[in-house]
PDB file of C-alpha atoms in Angstrom:
ATOM      1  CA  MET A 232      17.672  49.352 -66.288  1.00 52.00           C
ATOM      2  CA  PRO A 233      17.037  49.438 -62.550  1.00 52.00           C
ATOM      3  CA  SER A 234      18.743  46.923 -60.352  1.00 53.00           C
ATOM      4  CA  PRO A 235      16.712  44.174 -58.540  1.00 51.00           C
ATOM      5  CA  GLY A 236      17.530  45.805 -55.234  1.00 51.00           C
ATOM      6  CA  SER A 237      16.135  49.176 -56.299  1.00 51.00           C
ATOM      7  CA  VAL A 238      12.858  47.572 -57.475  1.00 47.00           C
ATOM      8  CA  THR A 239      12.468  45.742 -54.177  1.00 47.00           C
ATOM      9  CA  GLU A 240      13.195  48.906 -52.251  1.00 48.00           C
ATOM     10  CA  ARG A 241      10.549  50.826 -54.206  1.00 48.00           C
ATOM     11  CA  ARG A 242       7.941  48.070 -53.603  1.00 48.00           C
ATOM     12  CA  SER A 243       8.553  47.702 -49.876  1.00 48.00           C
ATOM     13  CA  GLY A 244       9.509  51.225 -49.194  1.00 51.00           C
ATOM     14  CA  LEU A 245      12.482  49.945 -47.177  1.00 49.00           C
ATOM     15  CA  PRO A 246      16.104  49.536 -48.099  1.00 52.00           C
ATOM     16  CA  SER A 247      17.198  45.946 -48.663  1.00 52.00           C
ATOM     17  CA  THR A 248      19.620  46.112 -45.735  1.00 53.00           C
ATOM     18  CA  ALA A 249      16.714  46.530 -43.301  1.00 49.00           C
ATOM     19  CA  ARG A 250      14.865  43.378 -44.348  1.00 50.00           C
ATOM     20  CA  PRO A 251      16.904  40.802 -42.295  1.00 50.00           C
ATOM     21  CA  SER A 252      16.366  42.827 -39.143  1.00 51.00           C
ATOM     22  CA  ILE A 253      12.618  42.946 -39.750  1.00 47.00           C
ATOM     23  CA  MET A 254      12.461  39.180 -40.428  1.00 49.00           C
ATOM     24  CA  CYS A 255      14.216  38.444 -37.123  1.00 47.00           C
ATOM     25  CA  THR A 256      11.748  40.677 -35.318  1.00 47.00           C
ATOM     26  CA  VAL A 257       8.792  38.859 -36.907  1.00 40.00           C
ATOM     27  CA  LYS A 258      10.221  35.464 -35.926  1.00 46.00           C
ATOM     28  CA  SER A 259      10.655  36.661 -32.336  1.00 48.00           C
ATOM     29  CA  TRP A 260       7.055  37.812 -32.173  1.00 45.00           C
ATOM     30  CA  VAL A 261       5.821  34.468 -33.569  1.00 39.00           C
ATOM     31  CA  TRP A 262       7.878  32.571 -30.978  1.00 43.00           C
ATOM     32  CA  MET A 263       6.548  34.741 -28.132  1.00 42.00           C
ATOM     33  CA  PHE A 264       3.008  34.266 -29.409  1.00 40.00           C
ATOM     34  CA  THR A 265       3.464  30.469 -29.428  1.00 41.00           C
ATOM     35  CA  LEU A 266       4.668  30.425 -25.820  1.00 41.00           C
ATOM     36  CA  SER A 267       2.032  32.795 -24.491  1.00 41.00           C
ATOM     37  CA  THR A 268      -1.024  31.640 -26.425  1.00 41.00           C
ATOM     38  CA  PRO A 269      -3.284  29.302 -24.419  1.00 45.00           C
ATOM     39  CA  LEU A 270      -3.604  25.743 -25.704  1.00 40.00           C
ATOM     40  CA  GLU A 271      -7.278  26.154 -26.436  1.00 39.00           C
ATOM     41  CA  LYS A 272      -6.412  28.800 -29.106  1.00 42.00           C
ATOM     42  CA  ARG A 273      -3.878  26.648 -30.893  1.00 44.00           C
ATOM     43  CA  PRO A 274      -4.809  24.481 -33.870  1.00 42.00           C
ATOM     44  CA  TYR A 275      -3.623  21.200 -32.250  1.00 49.00           C
ATOM     45  CA  HIS A 276      -5.805  21.570 -29.145  1.00 53.00           C
ATOM     46  CA  HIS A 277      -7.739  18.491 -27.951  1.00 57.00           C
ATOM     47  CA  GLY A 278     -11.184  18.613 -26.417  1.00 66.00           C
ATOM     48  CA  ASP A 279      -9.707  17.173 -23.229  1.00 89.00           C
ATOM     49  CA  LEU A 280      -5.932  17.399 -23.221  1.00 93.00           C
ATOM     50  CA  ARG A 281      -5.514  15.394 -20.017  1.00 93.00           C
ATOM     51  CA  GLN A 282      -7.519  12.461 -21.334  1.00 94.00           C
ATOM     52  CA  ALA A 283      -5.745  12.693 -24.692  1.00 95.00           C
ATOM     53  CA  LEU A 284      -2.390  12.372 -22.931  1.00 96.00           C
ATOM     54  CA  VAL A 285      -3.610   9.417 -20.841  1.00 97.00           C
ATOM     55  CA  ARG A 286      -4.851   7.658 -23.975  1.00 96.00           C
ATOM     56  CA  SER A 287      -1.534   8.305 -25.699  1.00 96.00           C
ATOM     57  CA  ALA A 288       0.322   6.981 -22.652  1.00 97.00           C
ATOM     58  CA  LEU A 289      -1.806   3.819 -22.665  1.00 97.00           C
ATOM     59  CA  GLU A 290      -0.953   3.205 -26.312  1.00 97.00           C
ATOM     60  CA  ILE A 291       2.769   3.683 -25.688  1.00 97.00           C
ATOM     61  CA  LEU A 292       2.607   1.480 -22.593  1.00 97.00           C
ATOM     62  CA  SER A 293       0.979  -1.302 -24.602  1.00 95.00           C
ATOM     63  CA  GLU A 294       3.546  -1.035 -27.404  1.00 95.00           C
ATOM     64  CA  ALA A 295       6.817  -0.319 -25.601  1.00 94.00           C
ATOM     65  CA  GLY A 296       6.209  -0.918 -21.906  1.00 93.00           C
ATOM     66  CA  VAL A 297       6.790   1.558 -19.116  1.00 93.00           C
ATOM     67  CA  GLY A 298      10.384   2.092 -20.264  1.00 92.00           C
ATOM     68  CA  GLY A 299       9.200   3.738 -23.474  1.00 93.00           C
ATOM     69  CA  LEU A 300       6.768   6.057 -21.751  1.00 95.00           C
ATOM     70  CA  SER A 301       7.614   9.684 -20.984  1.00 94.00           C
ATOM     71  CA  LEU A 302       5.856  13.037 -20.961  1.00 95.00           C
ATOM     72  CA  ARG A 303       7.588  13.988 -24.205  1.00 96.00           C
ATOM     73  CA  ALA A 304       6.570  10.716 -25.884  1.00 96.00           C
ATOM     74  CA  ALA A 305       2.967  11.141 -24.761  1.00 96.00           C
ATOM     75  CA  ALA A 306       2.941  14.713 -26.051  1.00 95.00           C
ATOM     76  CA  ARG A 307       4.354  13.602 -29.388  1.00 96.00           C
ATOM     77  CA  ARG A 308       1.716  10.864 -29.706  1.00 95.00           C
ATOM     78  CA  ALA A 309      -1.064  13.323 -28.791  1.00 94.00           C
ATOM     79  CA  ARG A 310       0.380  15.869 -31.296  1.00 94.00           C
ATOM     80  CA  VAL A 311       0.846  18.637 -28.762  1.00 94.00           C
ATOM     81  CA  SER A 312       3.887  20.618 -27.761  1.00 93.00           C
ATOM     82  CA  ALA A 313       6.474  19.145 -25.429  1.00 94.00           C
ATOM     83  CA  MET A 314       5.454  21.637 -22.725  1.00 94.00           C
ATOM     84  CA  ALA A 315       1.706  20.961 -22.966  1.00 94.00           C
ATOM     85  CA  PRO A 316       1.620  17.933 -20.573  1.00 93.00           C
ATOM     86  CA  TYR A 317       2.948  20.071 -17.716  1.00 93.00           C
ATOM     87  CA  ARG A 318      -0.383  21.855 -17.587  1.00 93.00           C
ATOM     88  CA  HIS A 319      -1.835  18.661 -16.082  1.00 93.00           C
ATOM     89  CA  PHE A 320       1.095  16.545 -14.872  1.00 95.00           C
ATOM     90  CA  ALA A 321       3.954  17.791 -12.728  1.00 92.00           C
ATOM     91  CA  ASP A 322       6.259  14.974 -13.798  1.00 94.00           C
ATOM     92  CA  LYS A 323       6.351  11.505 -15.337  1.00 95.00           C
ATOM     93  CA  GLU A 324       5.170   9.803 -12.146  1.00 95.00           C
ATOM     94  CA  ALA A 325       2.034  11.943 -12.125  1.00 95.00           C
ATOM     95  CA  LEU A 326       1.253  10.739 -15.652  1.00 96.00           C
ATOM     96  CA  LEU A 327       1.929   7.125 -14.661  1.00 97.00           C
ATOM     97  CA  ALA A 328      -0.383   7.522 -11.656  1.00 97.00           C
ATOM     98  CA  ALA A 329      -3.151   8.767 -13.936  1.00 97.00           C
ATOM     99  CA  VAL A 330      -2.653   5.777 -16.236  1.00 98.00           C
ATOM    100  CA  ALA A 331      -2.715   3.366 -13.286  1.00 97.00           C
ATOM    101  CA  GLU A 332      -5.849   5.054 -11.957  1.00 97.00           C
ATOM    102  CA  TYR A 333      -7.524   4.444 -15.317  1.00 97.00           C
ATOM    103  CA  GLY A 334      -6.474   0.790 -15.086  1.00 98.00           C
ATOM    104  CA  PHE A 335      -7.999   0.311 -11.633  1.00 98.00           C
ATOM    105  CA  ARG A 336     -11.271   1.903 -12.682  1.00 97.00           C
ATOM    106  CA  GLU A 337     -11.403  -0.278 -15.775  1.00 98.00           C
ATOM    107  CA  LEU A 338     -10.690  -3.372 -13.683  1.00 98.00           C
ATOM    108  CA  ALA A 339     -13.371  -2.453 -11.131  1.00 97.00           C
ATOM    109  CA  ALA A 340     -15.911  -2.033 -13.946  1.00 97.00           C
ATOM    110  CA  ARG A 341     -15.058  -5.477 -15.327  1.00 98.00           C
ATOM    111  CA  LEU A 342     -15.326  -7.118 -11.910  1.00 97.00           C
ATOM    112  CA  THR A 343     -18.696  -5.525 -11.208  1.00 97.00           C
ATOM    113  CA  ALA A 344     -20.050  -6.521 -14.624  1.00 97.00           C
ATOM    114  CA  ALA A 345     -18.869 -10.126 -14.170  1.00 97.00           C
ATOM    115  CA  THR A 346     -20.683 -10.566 -10.855  1.00 96.00           C
ATOM    116  CA  ALA A 347     -23.836  -8.911 -12.177  1.00 96.00           C
ATOM    117  CA  MET A 348     -24.153 -11.374 -15.065  1.00 96.00           C
ATOM    118  CA  ALA A 349     -23.682 -14.532 -12.941  1.00 95.00           C
ATOM    119  CA  ALA A 350     -26.536 -16.877 -12.060  1.00 95.00           C
ATOM    120  CA  ASP A 351     -25.974 -16.714  -8.286  1.00 95.00           C
ATOM    121  CA  PRO A 352     -23.627 -14.968  -5.820  1.00 95.00           C
ATOM    122  CA  ARG A 353     -21.128 -17.811  -5.562  1.00 95.00           C
ATOM    123  CA  ALA A 354     -20.968 -18.140  -9.317  1.00 95.00           C
ATOM    124  CA  GLY A 355     -20.532 -14.363  -9.383  1.00 96.00           C
ATOM    125  CA  LEU A 356     -17.469 -14.596  -7.149  1.00 96.00           C
ATOM    126  CA  ALA A 357     -15.942 -17.204  -9.462  1.00 96.00           C
ATOM    127  CA  ALA A 358     -16.754 -15.042 -12.499  1.00 97.00           C
ATOM    128  CA  LEU A 359     -15.097 -12.080 -10.791  1.00 97.00           C
ATOM    129  CA  GLY A 360     -11.898 -14.102 -10.381  1.00 97.00           C
ATOM    130  CA  VAL A 361     -11.901 -15.078 -14.054  1.00 97.00           C
ATOM    131  CA  ALA A 362     -12.448 -11.446 -15.080  1.00 98.00           C
ATOM    132  CA  TYR A 363      -9.473 -10.392 -12.941  1.00 98.00           C
ATOM    133  CA  VAL A 364      -7.158 -12.883 -14.636  1.00 98.00           C
ATOM    134  CA  LEU A 365      -8.381 -12.010 -18.130  1.00 98.00           C
ATOM    135  CA  PHE A 366      -7.802  -8.296 -17.477  1.00 98.00           C
ATOM    136  CA  ALA A 367      -4.187  -9.047 -16.574  1.00 98.00           C
ATOM    137  CA  CYS A 368      -3.793 -11.115 -19.742  1.00 97.00           C
ATOM    138  CA  ASP A 369      -5.372  -8.407 -21.915  1.00 97.00           C
ATOM    139  CA  GLN A 370      -3.319  -5.564 -20.401  1.00 97.00           C
ATOM    140  CA  PRO A 371      -0.070  -7.068 -19.043  1.00 97.00           C
ATOM    141  CA  SER A 372       1.968  -3.832 -19.071  1.00 97.00           C
ATOM    142  CA  LEU A 373      -0.850  -1.875 -17.456  1.00 98.00           C
ATOM    143  CA  PHE A 374      -1.321  -4.632 -14.872  1.00 98.00           C
ATOM    144  CA  LYS A 375       2.368  -4.471 -13.945  1.00 97.00           C
ATOM    145  CA  LEU A 376       2.235  -0.691 -13.660  1.00 97.00           C
ATOM    146  CA  MET A 377      -0.832  -0.825 -11.408  1.00 97.00           C
ATOM    147  CA  PHE A 378       0.654  -3.278  -8.913  1.00 96.00           C
ATOM    148  CA  GLY A 379       4.392  -2.887  -9.467  1.00 94.00           C
ATOM    149  CA  PRO A 380       6.994  -0.596  -7.858  1.00 94.00           C
ATOM    150  CA  THR A 381       7.311   1.860 -10.756  1.00 94.00           C
ATOM    151  CA  ILE A 382       5.138   4.458  -9.010  1.00 94.00           C
ATOM    152  CA  GLU A 383       7.226   4.994  -5.896  1.00 90.00           C
ATOM    153  CA  LYS A 384       5.088   7.603  -4.117  1.00 84.00           C
ATOM    154  CA  LYS A 385       1.666   5.967  -4.294  1.00 84.00           C
ATOM    155  CA  SER A 386       0.601   7.771  -1.117  1.00 83.00           C
ATOM    156  CA  GLY A 387       1.093  11.043  -2.948  1.00 90.00           C
ATOM    157  CA  HIS A 388      -1.713  10.195  -5.377  1.00 94.00           C
ATOM    158  CA  PRO A 389      -4.939   9.869  -3.328  1.00 94.00           C
ATOM    159  CA  VAL A 390      -7.133   9.439  -6.413  1.00 95.00           C
ATOM    160  CA  LEU A 391      -5.045   6.430  -7.412  1.00 95.00           C
ATOM    161  CA  ASP A 392      -5.457   4.954  -3.933  1.00 94.00           C
ATOM    162  CA  GLU A 393      -9.204   5.517  -4.134  1.00 95.00           C
ATOM    163  CA  ALA A 394      -9.417   3.695  -7.475  1.00 96.00           C
ATOM    164  CA  GLY A 395      -7.438   0.742  -6.103  1.00 95.00           C
ATOM    165  CA  SER A 396      -9.715   0.514  -3.069  1.00 95.00           C
ATOM    166  CA  ALA A 397     -12.744   0.396  -5.368  1.00 95.00           C
ATOM    167  CA  CYS A 398     -11.401  -2.848  -6.893  1.00 94.00           C
ATOM    168  CA  PHE A 399     -10.930  -4.519  -3.523  1.00 95.00           C
ATOM    169  CA  ASN A 400     -14.364  -3.324  -2.389  1.00 95.00           C
ATOM    170  CA  ALA A 401     -15.908  -5.017  -5.431  1.00 96.00           C
ATOM    171  CA  LEU A 402     -14.236  -8.247  -4.328  1.00 96.00           C
ATOM    172  CA  ARG A 403     -15.389  -7.823  -0.723  1.00 95.00           C
ATOM    173  CA  GLN A 404     -18.968  -7.260  -1.838  1.00 95.00           C
ATOM    174  CA  ALA A 405     -18.869 -10.441  -3.926  1.00 96.00           C
ATOM    175  CA  VAL A 406     -17.496 -12.423  -0.950  1.00 95.00           C
ATOM    176  CA  LYS A 407     -20.175 -10.993   1.312  1.00 93.00           C
ATOM    177  CA  ALA A 408     -22.924 -11.930  -1.151  1.00 94.00           C
ATOM    178  CA  ALA A 409     -21.580 -15.511  -1.413  1.00 93.00           C
ATOM    179  CA  LYS A 410     -22.267 -16.039   2.333  1.00 91.00           C
ATOM    180  CA  PHE A 411     -19.762 -18.779   3.025  1.00 91.00           C
ATOM    181  CA  PHE A 412     -19.884 -17.974   6.735  1.00 86.00           C
ATOM    182  CA  GLU A 413     -22.445 -16.356   9.000  1.00 78.00           C
ATOM    183  CA  GLY A 414     -21.321 -12.938  10.166  1.00 68.00           C
ATOM    184  CA  ASP A 415     -18.495 -10.736   8.923  1.00 62.00           C
ATOM    185  CA  SER A 416     -15.683 -12.046  11.137  1.00 66.00           C
ATOM    186  CA  ASP A 417     -14.119 -14.046   8.292  1.00 70.00           C
ATOM    187  CA  GLY A 418     -14.951 -11.649   5.454  1.00 84.00           C
ATOM    188  CA  ASN A 419     -11.532 -10.011   5.274  1.00 88.00           C
ATOM    189  CA  ASP A 420      -9.653 -13.323   5.376  1.00 90.00           C
ATOM    190  CA  VAL A 421     -11.844 -14.833   2.653  1.00 93.00           C
ATOM    191  CA  SER A 422     -11.442 -11.712   0.506  1.00 94.00           C
ATOM    192  CA  LEU A 423      -7.680 -11.833   0.960  1.00 94.00           C
ATOM    193  CA  ALA A 424      -7.607 -15.550   0.074  1.00 95.00           C
ATOM    194  CA  CYS A 425      -9.603 -14.929  -3.110  1.00 96.00           C
ATOM    195  CA  TRP A 426      -7.450 -11.970  -4.111  1.00 97.00           C
ATOM    196  CA  SER A 427      -4.244 -13.901  -3.432  1.00 97.00           C
ATOM    197  CA  LEU A 428      -5.412 -16.724  -5.691  1.00 97.00           C
ATOM    198  CA  VAL A 429      -6.405 -14.645  -8.707  1.00 97.00           C
ATOM    199  CA  HIS A 430      -3.568 -12.136  -8.395  1.00 98.00           C
ATOM    200  CA  GLY A 431      -0.946 -14.851  -7.990  1.00 97.00           C
ATOM    201  CA  LEU A 432      -2.326 -16.718 -10.992  1.00 97.00           C
ATOM    202  CA  SER A 433      -2.371 -13.490 -13.026  1.00 97.00           C
ATOM    203  CA  ALA A 434       1.243 -12.709 -12.112  1.00 97.00           C
ATOM    204  CA  LEU A 435       2.381 -16.215 -13.068  1.00 96.00           C
ATOM    205  CA  ILE A 436       0.736 -15.898 -16.472  1.00 96.00           C
ATOM    206  CA  VAL A 437       1.855 -12.320 -17.163  1.00 96.00           C
ATOM    207  CA  ASP A 438       5.457 -13.077 -16.162  1.00 95.00           C
ATOM    208  CA  GLY A 439       5.518 -16.151 -18.398  1.00 94.00           C
ATOM    209  CA  ARG A 440       5.912 -18.590 -15.509  1.00 94.00           C
ATOM    210  CA  LEU A 441       2.707 -20.374 -16.420  1.00 92.00           C
ATOM    211  CA  THR A 442       2.014 -20.919 -20.098  1.00 88.00           C
ATOM    212  CA  GLU A 443      -0.998 -22.220 -21.970  1.00 87.00           C
ATOM    213  CA  HIS A 444       1.001 -25.362 -22.704  1.00 85.00           C
ATOM    214  CA  ASP A 445       1.326 -26.000 -18.969  1.00 86.00           C
ATOM    215  CA  CYS A 446      -2.287 -25.639 -17.872  1.00 88.00           C
ATOM    216  CA  GLY A 447      -4.458 -24.623 -20.818  1.00 92.00           C
ATOM    217  CA  PRO A 448      -6.060 -21.258 -21.695  1.00 94.00           C
ATOM    218  CA  ALA A 449      -6.062 -18.578 -19.002  1.00 95.00           C
ATOM    219  CA  ASP A 450      -9.857 -18.422 -18.711  1.00 95.00           C
ATOM    220  CA  ALA A 451     -10.077 -22.219 -18.339  1.00 95.00           C
ATOM    221  CA  VAL A 452      -7.484 -22.490 -15.573  1.00 96.00           C
ATOM    222  CA  ALA A 453      -8.947 -19.438 -13.818  1.00 96.00           C
ATOM    223  CA  THR A 454     -12.390 -21.045 -13.920  1.00 96.00           C
ATOM    224  CA  ARG A 455     -11.083 -24.308 -12.457  1.00 96.00           C
ATOM    225  CA  LEU A 456      -9.145 -22.681  -9.631  1.00 96.00           C
ATOM    226  CA  THR A 457     -11.824 -20.176  -8.631  1.00 95.00           C
ATOM    227  CA  ARG A 458     -14.406 -22.948  -8.603  1.00 94.00           C
ATOM    228  CA  LEU A 459     -12.101 -25.095  -6.483  1.00 95.00           C
ATOM    229  CA  LEU A 460     -11.659 -22.273  -3.980  1.00 95.00           C
ATOM    230  CA  SER A 461     -15.389 -21.538  -3.917  1.00 93.00           C
ATOM    231  CA  ASP A 462     -16.275 -25.204  -3.302  1.00 93.00           C
ATOM    232  CA  SER A 463     -13.622 -25.446  -0.576  1.00 93.00           C
ATOM    233  CA  LEU A 464     -14.952 -22.364   1.181  1.00 92.00           C
ATOM    234  CA  ALA A 465     -18.485 -23.704   0.948  1.00 91.00           C
ATOM    235  CA  ALA A 466     -17.438 -27.028   2.510  1.00 91.00           C
ATOM    236  CA  LEU A 467     -15.520 -25.230   5.249  1.00 88.00           C
ATOM    237  CA  GLY A 468     -18.502 -23.012   5.946  1.00 83.00           C
ATOM    238  CA  ASP A 469     -20.734 -26.063   6.391  1.00 79.00           C
ATOM    239  CA  ARG A 470     -18.348 -27.643   8.902  1.00 77.00           C
ATOM    240  CA  LYS A 471     -17.564 -24.532  10.893  1.00 66.00           C
ATOM    241  CA  PRO A 472     -19.864 -23.678  13.839  1.00 61.00           C
ATOM    242  CA  GLY A 473     -22.218 -21.014  12.684  1.00 55.00           C
ATOM    243  CA  GLY A 474     -21.811 -22.108   9.063  1.00 53.00           C
ATOM    244  CA  THR A 475     -24.345 -21.711   6.293  1.00 52.00           C
ATOM    245  CA  GLN A 476     -25.888 -25.213   6.338  1.00 49.00           C
ATOM    246  CA  SER A 477     -29.604 -25.582   7.042  1.00 41.00           C
ATOM    247  CA  ASN A 478     -31.044 -26.564  10.447  1.00 41.00           C
ATOM    248  CA  GLY A 479     -32.063 -29.956   9.084  1.00 41.00           C
ATOM    249  CA  ASP A 480     -28.532 -30.620   7.891  1.00 46.00           C
ATOM    250  CA  LYS A 481     -27.140 -29.542  11.252  1.00 46.00           C
ATOM    251  CA  HIS A 482     -29.513 -31.895  13.133  1.00 42.00           C
ATOM    252  CA  SER A 483     -28.642 -34.780  10.831  1.00 42.00           C
ATOM    253  CA  LEU A 484     -24.926 -34.136  11.325  1.00 41.00           C
ATOM    254  CA  ARG A 485     -25.288 -34.067  15.119  1.00 43.00           C
ATOM    255  CA  LYS A 486     -27.287 -37.302  15.028  1.00 43.00           C
ATOM    256  CA  ARG A 487     -24.642 -39.051  12.952  1.00 41.00           C
ATOM    257  CA  ARG A 488     -21.935 -37.878  15.314  1.00 42.00           C
ATOM    258  CA  SER A 489     -23.851 -39.110  18.382  1.00 42.00           C
ATOM    259  CA  VAL A 490     -24.090 -42.693  17.117  1.00 39.00           C
ATOM    260  CA  LYS A 491     -21.097 -44.747  18.242  1.00 43.00           C
ATOM    261  CA  PRO A 492     -19.671 -46.916  15.441  1.00 42.00           C
ATOM    262  CA  VAL A 493     -19.652 -50.659  16.145  1.00 39.00           C
ATOM    263  CA  ASN A 494     -15.938 -51.047  15.510  1.00 46.00           C
ATOM    264  CA  SER A 495     -14.812 -48.021  17.490  1.00 45.00           C
ATOM    265  CA  LEU A 496     -13.847 -49.890  20.735  1.00 48.00           C
ATOM    266  CA  THR A 497     -11.087 -48.427  22.848  1.00 54.00           C
ATOM    267  CA  ALA A 498      -7.872 -50.289  23.646  1.00 54.00           C
ATOM    268  CA  ASP A 499      -9.060 -51.140  27.188  1.00 55.00           C
ATOM    269  CA  GLU A 500     -12.325 -52.506  25.827  1.00 56.00           C
ATOM    270  CA  TRP A 501     -10.445 -54.744  23.405  1.00 52.00           C
ATOM    271  CA  ARG A 502      -8.186 -56.054  26.192  1.00 53.00           C
ATOM    272  CA  GLY A 503     -11.202 -56.771  28.413  1.00 54.00           C
ATOM    273  CA  LYS A 504     -12.888 -58.644  25.616  1.00 55.00           C
ATOM    274  CA  LEU A 505      -9.799 -60.815  25.026  1.00 55.00           C
ATOM    275  CA  LEU A 506      -9.487 -61.545  28.744  1.00 52.00           C
ATOM    276  CA  VAL A 507     -13.080 -62.811  28.900  1.00 48.00           C
ATOM    277  CA  LYS A 508     -12.428 -65.137  25.966  1.00 56.00           C
ATOM    278  CA  ARG A 509      -9.342 -66.594  27.670  1.00 54.00           C
ATOM    279  CA  LEU A 510     -11.265 -67.228  30.909  1.00 48.00           C
ATOM    280  CA  MET A 511     -13.986 -69.010  29.040  1.00 53.00           C
ATOM    281  CA  ARG A 512     -11.423 -71.247  27.343  1.00 55.00           C
ATOM    282  CA  SER A 513      -9.708 -72.127  30.653  1.00 51.00           C
ATOM    283  CA  GLU A 514     -13.033 -73.169  32.224  1.00 49.00           C
ATOM    284  CA  LYS A 515     -13.588 -75.591  29.373  1.00 50.00           C
TER     285      LYS A 515
END
């Protein structure tokens, strides 16, 4: 009866001692093929690997914060190899910059949509402020990444800077349309005041410094404060020379200012009046 080894040798045509060497060679070829084969030929390839990694990073950011986010974690979530992200991102900061860029573009889209649906430009500016606060509440970890110090070399990511500027430009356009003041001399200051209000409120809510128990729901407090700022700017614009009030209102205001109130006598006039009364009494 032939031994198992002799049967195997006859079937393969190779002695049994040669098989381990052949298996090692096959494994080496498979490993080399895996490293050298382009991603688009592998079974786990995504239609857009870069976007798949950004989406995975957004999910991880929402679940575990920026501390739980890494290139390896994003690759694992996207079901690609650990080396695949380096085809699009040089390091972790490059991935974070791409995520922040997505956040700014999403925020700009929300701000633009909010102003477009408002009844008038000033209501649009208030709606923009509410949309800003609600975005921060919906995406607190993303909001912190966008405006925080995690991305140290922001200047090294021009696309990120461009996306951030698009948000501020949406705010500036809303301020310009509101026409609180004639001319553009105060446009930057008004835009900065509006941004400071909504961003400060967003940070207070996101950091837990201002809770719903303290001031009510985020959209309600944002509506109150943005309306307060809008009304204040409107009143200031009416008082300031070159403001937005009508010519009739301006004429009426000048007329009221030109009329001297009855009880607005100066100190000298009051003393003169008292002196006359005393003289009249002494003559009696």
